[in-house]
Tab-separated table of C-alpha atoms and ligand atoms in Angstrom:
chain	number	residue	atom	x	y	z
W	1	UNK	CA	2.823	59.163	-22.655
W	2	UNK	CA	5.830	56.912	-22.960
W	3	UNK	CA	7.459	53.954	-21.281
W	4	UNK	CA	10.007	54.433	-18.537
W	5	UNK	CA	12.386	52.128	-16.733
W	6	UNK	CA	14.158	52.556	-13.446
W	7	UNK	CA	16.995	50.260	-12.494
W	8	UNK	CA	17.203	50.299	-8.704
W	9	UNK	CA	13.914	51.400	-7.191
W	10	UNK	CA	15.048	52.457	-3.715
W	11	UNK	CA	14.751	55.654	-1.700
W	12	UNK	CA	15.217	57.996	-4.655
W	13	UNK	CA	13.968	55.648	-7.369
W	14	UNK	CA	10.540	55.254	-5.806
W	15	UNK	CA	9.987	59.002	-5.817
W	16	UNK	CA	10.964	59.135	-9.481
W	17	UNK	CA	8.465	56.423	-10.334
W	18	UNK	CA	5.731	58.271	-8.419
W	19	UNK	CA	6.263	61.387	-10.529
W	20	UNK	CA	6.225	59.372	-13.739
W	21	UNK	CA	3.054	57.538	-12.695
W	22	UNK	CA	1.372	60.816	-11.761
W	23	UNK	CA	2.088	62.020	-15.300
W	24	UNK	CA	0.401	58.895	-16.668
W	25	UNK	CA	3.423	56.968	-17.940
W	26	UNK	CA	3.875	53.232	-17.994
W	27	UNK	CA	6.708	52.530	-15.561
W	28	UNK	CA	8.911	49.451	-15.270
W	29	UNK	CA	11.042	49.040	-12.148
W	30	UNK	CA	13.650	46.436	-11.295
W	31	UNK	CA	14.194	44.629	-8.048
W	32	UNK	CA	16.175	41.551	-7.051
W	33	UNK	CA	13.551	40.481	-4.574
W	34	UNK	CA	10.195	38.793	-5.408
W	35	UNK	CA	8.496	40.206	-2.284
W	36	UNK	CA	9.531	43.715	-3.316
W	37	UNK	CA	8.233	43.028	-6.802
W	38	UNK	CA	4.745	42.592	-5.339
W	39	UNK	CA	5.119	45.866	-3.460
W	40	UNK	CA	6.132	47.634	-6.675
W	41	UNK	CA	3.121	46.154	-8.447
W	42	UNK	CA	0.850	47.554	-5.747
W	43	UNK	CA	2.411	50.949	-6.447
W	44	UNK	CA	1.177	50.717	-10.030
W	45	UNK	CA	4.592	49.781	-11.441
W	46	UNK	CA	5.537	46.866	-13.658
W	47	UNK	CA	8.206	44.999	-11.713
W	48	UNK	CA	11.091	43.198	-13.349
W	49	UNK	CA	13.257	40.778	-11.416
W	50	UNK	CA	16.777	41.762	-12.353
W	51	UNK	CA	20.206	41.958	-10.774
W	52	UNK	CA	22.870	44.011	-12.529
W	53	UNK	CA	25.388	41.352	-11.502
W	54	UNK	CA	23.388	38.621	-13.288
W	55	UNK	CA	23.596	39.370	-17.012
W	56	UNK	CA	20.886	36.835	-17.929
W	57	UNK	CA	18.387	38.535	-15.661
W	58	UNK	CA	18.884	41.748	-17.650
W	59	UNK	CA	17.438	40.135	-20.760
W	60	UNK	CA	14.031	40.891	-19.223
W	61	UNK	CA	14.576	44.661	-19.502
W	62	UNK	CA	11.934	46.139	-21.826
W	63	UNK	CA	12.624	48.696	-24.564
W	64	UNK	CA	11.716	52.123	-23.188
W	65	UNK	CA	12.063	55.784	-24.092
W	66	UNK	CA	13.778	56.735	-20.816
W	67	UNK	CA	16.016	54.720	-18.539
W	68	UNK	CA	17.203	55.884	-15.129
W	69	UNK	CA	20.092	53.991	-13.594
W	70	UNK	CA	19.728	54.364	-9.842
W	71	UNK	CA	21.369	51.280	-8.401
W	72	UNK	CA	22.948	51.752	-4.994
W	73	UNK	CA	25.182	49.668	-2.799
W	74	UNK	CA	23.350	47.019	-0.815
W	75	UNK	CA	25.772	46.539	2.056
W	76	UNK	CA	23.917	43.454	3.249
W	77	UNK	CA	24.750	41.682	-0.030
W	78	UNK	CA	28.472	41.648	0.779
W	79	UNK	CA	29.430	42.517	-2.799
W	80	UNK	CA	32.320	44.965	-3.316
W	81	UNK	CA	31.148	48.408	-4.428
W	82	UNK	CA	33.223	48.311	-7.614
W	83	UNK	CA	31.479	45.154	-8.801
W	84	UNK	CA	28.042	46.722	-8.453
W	85	UNK	CA	28.900	50.177	-9.791
W	86	UNK	CA	31.324	49.344	-12.591
W	87	UNK	CA	30.667	45.728	-13.569
W	88	UNK	CA	26.929	46.109	-12.966
W	89	UNK	CA	26.747	49.154	-15.222
W	90	UNK	CA	28.881	47.385	-17.850
W	91	UNK	CA	26.443	44.455	-17.791
W	92	UNK	CA	23.490	46.766	-18.391
W	93	UNK	CA	25.266	48.549	-21.248
W	94	UNK	CA	26.211	45.194	-22.784
W	95	UNK	CA	22.588	44.045	-22.594
W	96	UNK	CA	21.333	47.218	-24.276
W	97	UNK	CA	23.899	46.689	-27.042
W	98	UNK	CA	22.945	43.005	-27.391
W	99	UNK	CA	19.208	43.655	-27.545
W	100	UNK	CA	19.574	46.726	-29.755
W	101	UNK	CA	17.388	48.601	-27.305
W	102	UNK	CA	18.251	52.276	-27.266
W	103	UNK	CA	16.383	54.564	-24.865
W	104	UNK	CA	16.162	58.184	-26.057
W	105	UNK	CA	17.208	59.270	-22.579
W	106	UNK	CA	19.751	57.500	-20.382
W	107	UNK	CA	20.059	59.153	-16.990
W	108	UNK	CA	22.722	57.981	-14.603
W	109	UNK	CA	22.523	58.782	-10.904
W	110	UNK	CA	26.080	59.496	-9.828
W	111	UNK	CA	27.523	61.265	-6.809
W	112	UNK	CA	29.319	64.476	-5.908
W	113	UNK	CA	31.854	62.087	-4.364
W	114	UNK	CA	33.639	62.269	-7.746
W	115	UNK	CA	35.006	65.666	-6.672
W	116	UNK	CA	38.035	65.453	-4.423
W	117	UNK	CA	38.384	69.093	-3.368
W	118	UNK	CA	39.110	69.326	0.318
W	119	UNK	CA	39.601	73.030	0.883
W	120	UNK	CA	35.985	74.138	1.075
W	121	UNK	CA	35.900	75.667	-2.417
W	122	UNK	CA	32.747	75.817	-4.497
W	123	UNK	CA	32.705	73.265	-7.281
W	124	UNK	CA	30.620	73.244	-10.412
W	125	UNK	CA	30.460	70.577	-13.111
W	126	UNK	CA	33.641	71.857	-14.787
W	127	UNK	CA	35.741	71.307	-11.649
W	128	UNK	CA	38.434	68.651	-11.750
W	129	UNK	CA	37.387	65.212	-10.609
W	130	UNK	CA	40.161	63.753	-8.514
W	131	UNK	CA	38.409	61.859	-5.764
W	132	UNK	CA	40.504	61.087	-2.736
W	133	UNK	CA	38.489	58.195	-1.385
W	134	UNK	CA	37.763	54.763	-2.765
W	135	UNK	CA	34.014	55.214	-3.276
W	136	UNK	CA	34.566	58.447	-5.225
W	137	UNK	CA	37.109	56.703	-7.442
W	138	UNK	CA	34.688	53.868	-8.152
W	139	UNK	CA	31.839	56.218	-9.074
W	140	UNK	CA	34.193	58.174	-11.337
W	141	UNK	CA	35.250	54.940	-13.038
W	142	UNK	CA	31.568	54.163	-13.644
W	143	UNK	CA	30.993	57.656	-15.071
W	144	UNK	CA	33.940	57.221	-17.441
W	145	UNK	CA	32.739	53.833	-18.596
W	146	UNK	CA	29.343	55.326	-19.323
W	147	UNK	CA	30.780	58.319	-21.209
W	148	UNK	CA	32.810	55.939	-23.369
W	149	UNK	CA	29.959	53.553	-24.172
W	150	UNK	CA	26.953	55.884	-24.079
W	151	UNK	CA	28.247	59.401	-24.797
W	152	UNK	CA	24.760	60.915	-24.784
W	153	UNK	CA	23.964	59.752	-21.269
W	154	UNK	CA	23.107	62.469	-18.774
W	155	UNK	CA	25.009	62.210	-15.521
W	156	UNK	CA	23.413	63.509	-12.339
W	157	UNK	CA	25.911	64.018	-9.537
W	158	UNK	CA	23.855	63.837	-6.390
W	159	UNK	CA	24.719	65.439	-3.072
W	160	UNK	CA	23.569	63.663	0.104
W	161	UNK	CA	19.936	62.619	-0.033
W	162	UNK	CA	17.775	63.344	2.955
W	163	UNK	CA	14.085	63.351	3.722
W	164	UNK	CA	11.529	61.335	5.657
W	165	UNK	CA	13.143	58.169	6.947
W	166	UNK	CA	16.639	59.410	6.030
W	167	UNK	CA	17.743	61.941	8.584
W	168	UNK	CA	21.417	61.259	8.993
W	169	UNK	CA	22.531	61.417	12.607
W	170	UNK	CA	19.017	61.637	14.072
W	171	UNK	CA	19.225	58.390	15.996
W	172	UNK	CA	22.692	59.134	17.392
W	173	UNK	CA	21.602	62.598	18.498
W	174	UNK	CA	18.499	61.214	20.158
W	175	UNK	CA	20.660	58.711	22.026
W	176	UNK	CA	23.047	61.453	23.147
W	177	UNK	CA	25.940	59.938	21.208
W	178	UNK	CA	28.801	62.169	20.021
W	179	UNK	CA	29.168	62.717	16.289
W	180	UNK	CA	32.438	61.964	14.578
W	181	UNK	CA	34.084	64.270	12.069
W	182	UNK	CA	34.905	67.934	11.789
W	183	UNK	CA	31.940	70.155	12.773
W	184	UNK	CA	33.123	72.837	10.326
W	185	UNK	CA	33.083	70.554	7.304
W	186	UNK	CA	30.439	71.332	4.677
W	187	UNK	CA	27.444	69.117	4.124
W	188	UNK	CA	25.902	69.202	0.661
W	189	UNK	CA	22.348	68.012	0.579
W	190	UNK	CA	19.270	67.567	-1.543
W	191	UNK	CA	15.814	66.698	-0.292
W	192	UNK	CA	14.706	63.449	-1.911
W	193	UNK	CA	11.565	65.025	-3.421
W	194	UNK	CA	13.678	67.695	-5.103
W	195	UNK	CA	16.128	64.985	-6.176
W	196	UNK	CA	13.347	63.100	-7.935
W	197	UNK	CA	12.114	66.319	-9.570
W	198	UNK	CA	15.698	66.932	-10.761
W	199	UNK	CA	15.727	63.548	-12.495
W	200	UNK	CA	12.555	64.434	-14.393
W	201	UNK	CA	13.819	67.927	-15.227
W	202	UNK	CA	17.003	66.378	-16.631
W	203	UNK	CA	14.943	63.875	-18.570
W	204	UNK	CA	12.949	66.696	-20.100
W	205	UNK	CA	15.539	69.412	-20.558
W	206	UNK	CA	18.988	67.928	-19.946
W	207	UNK	CA	21.574	68.231	-22.699
W	208	UNK	CA	22.785	64.884	-24.037
W	209	UNK	CA	26.294	64.128	-22.808
W	210	UNK	CA	26.112	66.703	-20.011
W	211	UNK	CA	26.666	66.345	-16.271
W	212	UNK	CA	24.636	68.169	-13.628
W	213	UNK	CA	25.224	68.618	-9.928
W	214	UNK	CA	22.091	67.872	-7.948
W	215	UNK	CA	22.334	69.674	-4.629
W	216	UNK	CA	20.227	72.387	-3.045
W	217	UNK	CA	23.019	74.963	-3.439
W	218	UNK	CA	22.993	75.705	0.288
W	219	UNK	CA	25.892	73.818	1.799
W	220	UNK	CA	25.740	73.861	5.565
W	221	UNK	CA	28.444	73.329	8.165
W	222	UNK	CA	27.843	70.053	9.979
W	223	UNK	CA	27.718	71.927	13.280
W	224	UNK	CA	24.804	74.061	12.058
W	225	UNK	CA	22.940	71.186	10.457
W	226	UNK	CA	23.094	68.927	13.493
W	227	UNK	CA	22.324	71.771	15.891
W	228	UNK	CA	19.190	72.497	13.891
W	229	UNK	CA	18.259	68.804	13.797
W	230	UNK	CA	18.829	68.422	17.554
W	231	UNK	CA	16.617	71.460	18.181
W	232	UNK	CA	13.833	70.023	16.061
W	233	UNK	CA	14.129	66.681	17.811
W	234	UNK	CA	14.114	68.399	21.198
W	235	UNK	CA	17.383	66.784	22.273
W	236	UNK	CA	20.749	68.126	23.470
W	237	UNK	CA	22.943	69.933	20.926
W	238	UNK	CA	25.552	67.807	19.160
W	239	UNK	CA	28.953	67.038	20.567
W	240	UNK	CA	31.680	66.291	18.042
W	241	UNK	CA	34.712	64.197	18.636
W	242	UNK	CA	37.488	62.520	16.710
W	243	UNK	CA	37.698	64.951	13.838
W	244	UNK	CA	40.759	65.094	11.691
W	245	UNK	CA	41.067	61.326	11.649
W	246	UNK	CA	39.413	60.108	8.513
W	247	UNK	CA	38.023	63.219	6.862
W	248	UNK	CA	36.502	62.911	3.421
W	249	UNK	CA	36.443	65.800	0.968
W	250	UNK	CA	35.286	69.241	1.929
W	251	UNK	CA	33.668	71.360	-0.775
W	252	UNK	CA	30.575	73.340	-1.548
W	253	UNK	CA	28.539	71.989	-4.436
W	254	UNK	CA	27.202	74.642	-6.788
W	255	UNK	CA	23.894	74.010	-8.567
W	256	UNK	CA	23.637	76.820	-11.132
W	257	UNK	CA	23.125	74.412	-14.047
W	258	UNK	CA	20.379	72.610	-12.195
W	259	UNK	CA	18.512	75.865	-11.606
W	260	UNK	CA	19.252	77.704	-14.837
W	261	UNK	CA	19.578	74.980	-17.481
W	262	UNK	CA	17.150	72.456	-16.078
W	263	UNK	CA	14.909	75.162	-14.658
W	264	UNK	CA	14.377	73.318	-11.406
W	265	UNK	CA	12.675	75.270	-8.662
W	266	UNK	CA	13.444	73.629	-5.388
W	267	UNK	CA	10.637	72.895	-3.015
W	268	UNK	CA	13.175	72.673	-0.177
W	269	UNK	CA	15.864	75.267	-0.959
W	270	UNK	CA	17.856	74.304	2.134
W	271	UNK	CA	17.849	72.123	5.242
W	272	UNK	CA	16.042	74.931	7.072
W	273	UNK	CA	12.889	74.097	5.104
W	274	UNK	CA	13.632	70.437	4.394
W	275	UNK	CA	14.386	69.196	7.907
W	276	UNK	CA	11.151	70.307	9.604
W	277	UNK	CA	9.117	69.066	6.643
W	278	UNK	CA	10.863	65.691	6.775
W	279	UNK	CA	10.238	65.288	10.488
W	280	UNK	CA	6.602	66.308	10.066
W	281	UNK	CA	6.209	63.737	7.280
W	282	UNK	CA	7.742	61.037	9.506
W	283	UNK	CA	5.271	61.836	12.266
W	284	UNK	CA	2.183	61.901	10.071
D	301	LIG	N1	21.902	58.265	-0.618
D	301	LIG	C1	22.685	59.306	-0.857
D	301	LIG	O1	22.899	60.198	-0.026
D	301	LIG	C2	23.325	59.425	-2.211
D	301	LIG	C3	24.216	60.487	-2.465
D	301	LIG	C4	24.799	60.588	-3.731
D	301	LIG	C5	24.478	59.644	-4.694
D	301	LIG	N2	23.629	58.622	-4.415
D	301	LIG	C6	23.329	57.632	-5.440
D	301	LIG	O2	21.948	57.620	-5.668
D	301	LIG	C7	21.526	56.326	-6.059
D	301	LIG	C8	20.295	55.936	-5.297
D	301	LIG	O3	20.490	56.100	-3.924
D	301	LIG	P1	19.383	55.590	-2.905
D	301	LIG	O4	19.739	56.170	-1.605
D	301	LIG	O5	18.020	55.784	-3.485
D	301	LIG	O6	19.724	54.035	-2.887
D	301	LIG	P2	18.931	52.838	-2.200
D	301	LIG	O7	17.737	53.309	-1.459
D	301	LIG	O8	19.930	52.027	-1.473
D	301	LIG	O9	18.389	52.027	-3.456
D	301	LIG	C9	19.262	51.460	-4.351
D	301	LIG	C10	18.554	50.340	-5.082
D	301	LIG	O10	19.567	49.623	-5.792
D	301	LIG	C11	19.087	48.328	-5.977
D	301	LIG	N3	20.214	47.406	-6.092
D	301	LIG	C12	21.242	47.197	-5.219
D	301	LIG	N4	22.079	46.261	-5.710
D	301	LIG	C13	21.575	45.873	-6.909
D	301	LIG	C14	21.963	44.951	-7.894
D	301	LIG	N5	23.067	44.181	-7.739
D	301	LIG	N6	21.221	44.828	-9.012
D	301	LIG	C15	20.111	45.575	-9.186
D	301	LIG	N7	19.664	46.477	-8.284
D	301	LIG	C16	20.385	46.609	-7.160
D	301	LIG	C17	18.220	47.987	-4.768
D	301	LIG	O11	17.055	47.372	-5.256
D	301	LIG	P3	16.471	45.934	-4.731
D	301	LIG	O12	16.967	45.743	-3.336
D	301	LIG	O13	14.996	46.123	-4.816
D	301	LIG	O14	16.995	44.937	-5.700
D	301	LIG	C18	17.869	49.344	-4.179
D	301	LIG	O15	16.492	49.597	-4.192
D	301	LIG	C19	22.728	55.424	-5.853
D	301	LIG	O16	23.344	55.221	-7.095
D	301	LIG	C20	23.646	56.212	-4.998
D	301	LIG	O17	24.996	55.920	-5.265
D	301	LIG	C21	23.048	58.499	-3.201
């Protein structure tokens, strides 16, 4: 049993805390919002009011054996992404240096957006990182800052998270709206429950200083994904329009390290298992 801390207890973070709690650990979780703090307490967590953009608030972070950095962009806050991802991370690293607190494990939730490949190739963790869009460049800057200041940190490059309550495109499909973007472009996904299990596998078996792709290893063409989703929802198949305009990267994310080094066995090896399970969970 040891103490854990999650910075950013949102869609993914909550699942991570559930797994830690189930294993009997003491779990601290940050939030910026007092009402959410009460909710976290009811979940058996020890809430800490902290904002990565407010260095003083970070003085409340407790010393722990494992820290997971899982802060996402809160669009409603109106703060530029770079401030949250780069300056926010720098503030946390500065606070750890100031307090002398040094978790044995520092896990950083990053994104496969750091890869810029646009030709549909398969990319593993050794692939070049030359993101073509602004958000990818910001996440890469955060990764580099972390590597410089905390070389042993483990970086987890997440593909798109999906699961109950996060079925991208479901509302639009149900409303009969066309989808934008190229139907042939690859989607790289990971079910949120598998994503949380990946964080714990990396905590247990990840190599210090290593990066791991966290995807299910079954990229799917958008056309196939949304056709499957429409079928499950019982609505008309998707119509795509406007592709070619503002396309982001197009690649297939390989997950060999996740499976072989971290030994993760996916509960939802692809959308074919994950989508119906997610819809069933939403309905229950
Ligand atoms: N969603 C995806 O498909 C996807 C794909 C690749 C990578 N990722 C990465 O995975 C991570 C988690 O994603 P998610 O979908 O679980 O995110 P999420 O549900 O939006 O949760 C992110 C959490 O960040 C916290 N947060 C936001 N601004 C903050 C700030 N200034 N200071 C402290 N905490 C702050 C929020 O907590 P409070 O509101 O309680 O303060 C929120 O609970 C993110 O880093 C994201 O970039 C996500």
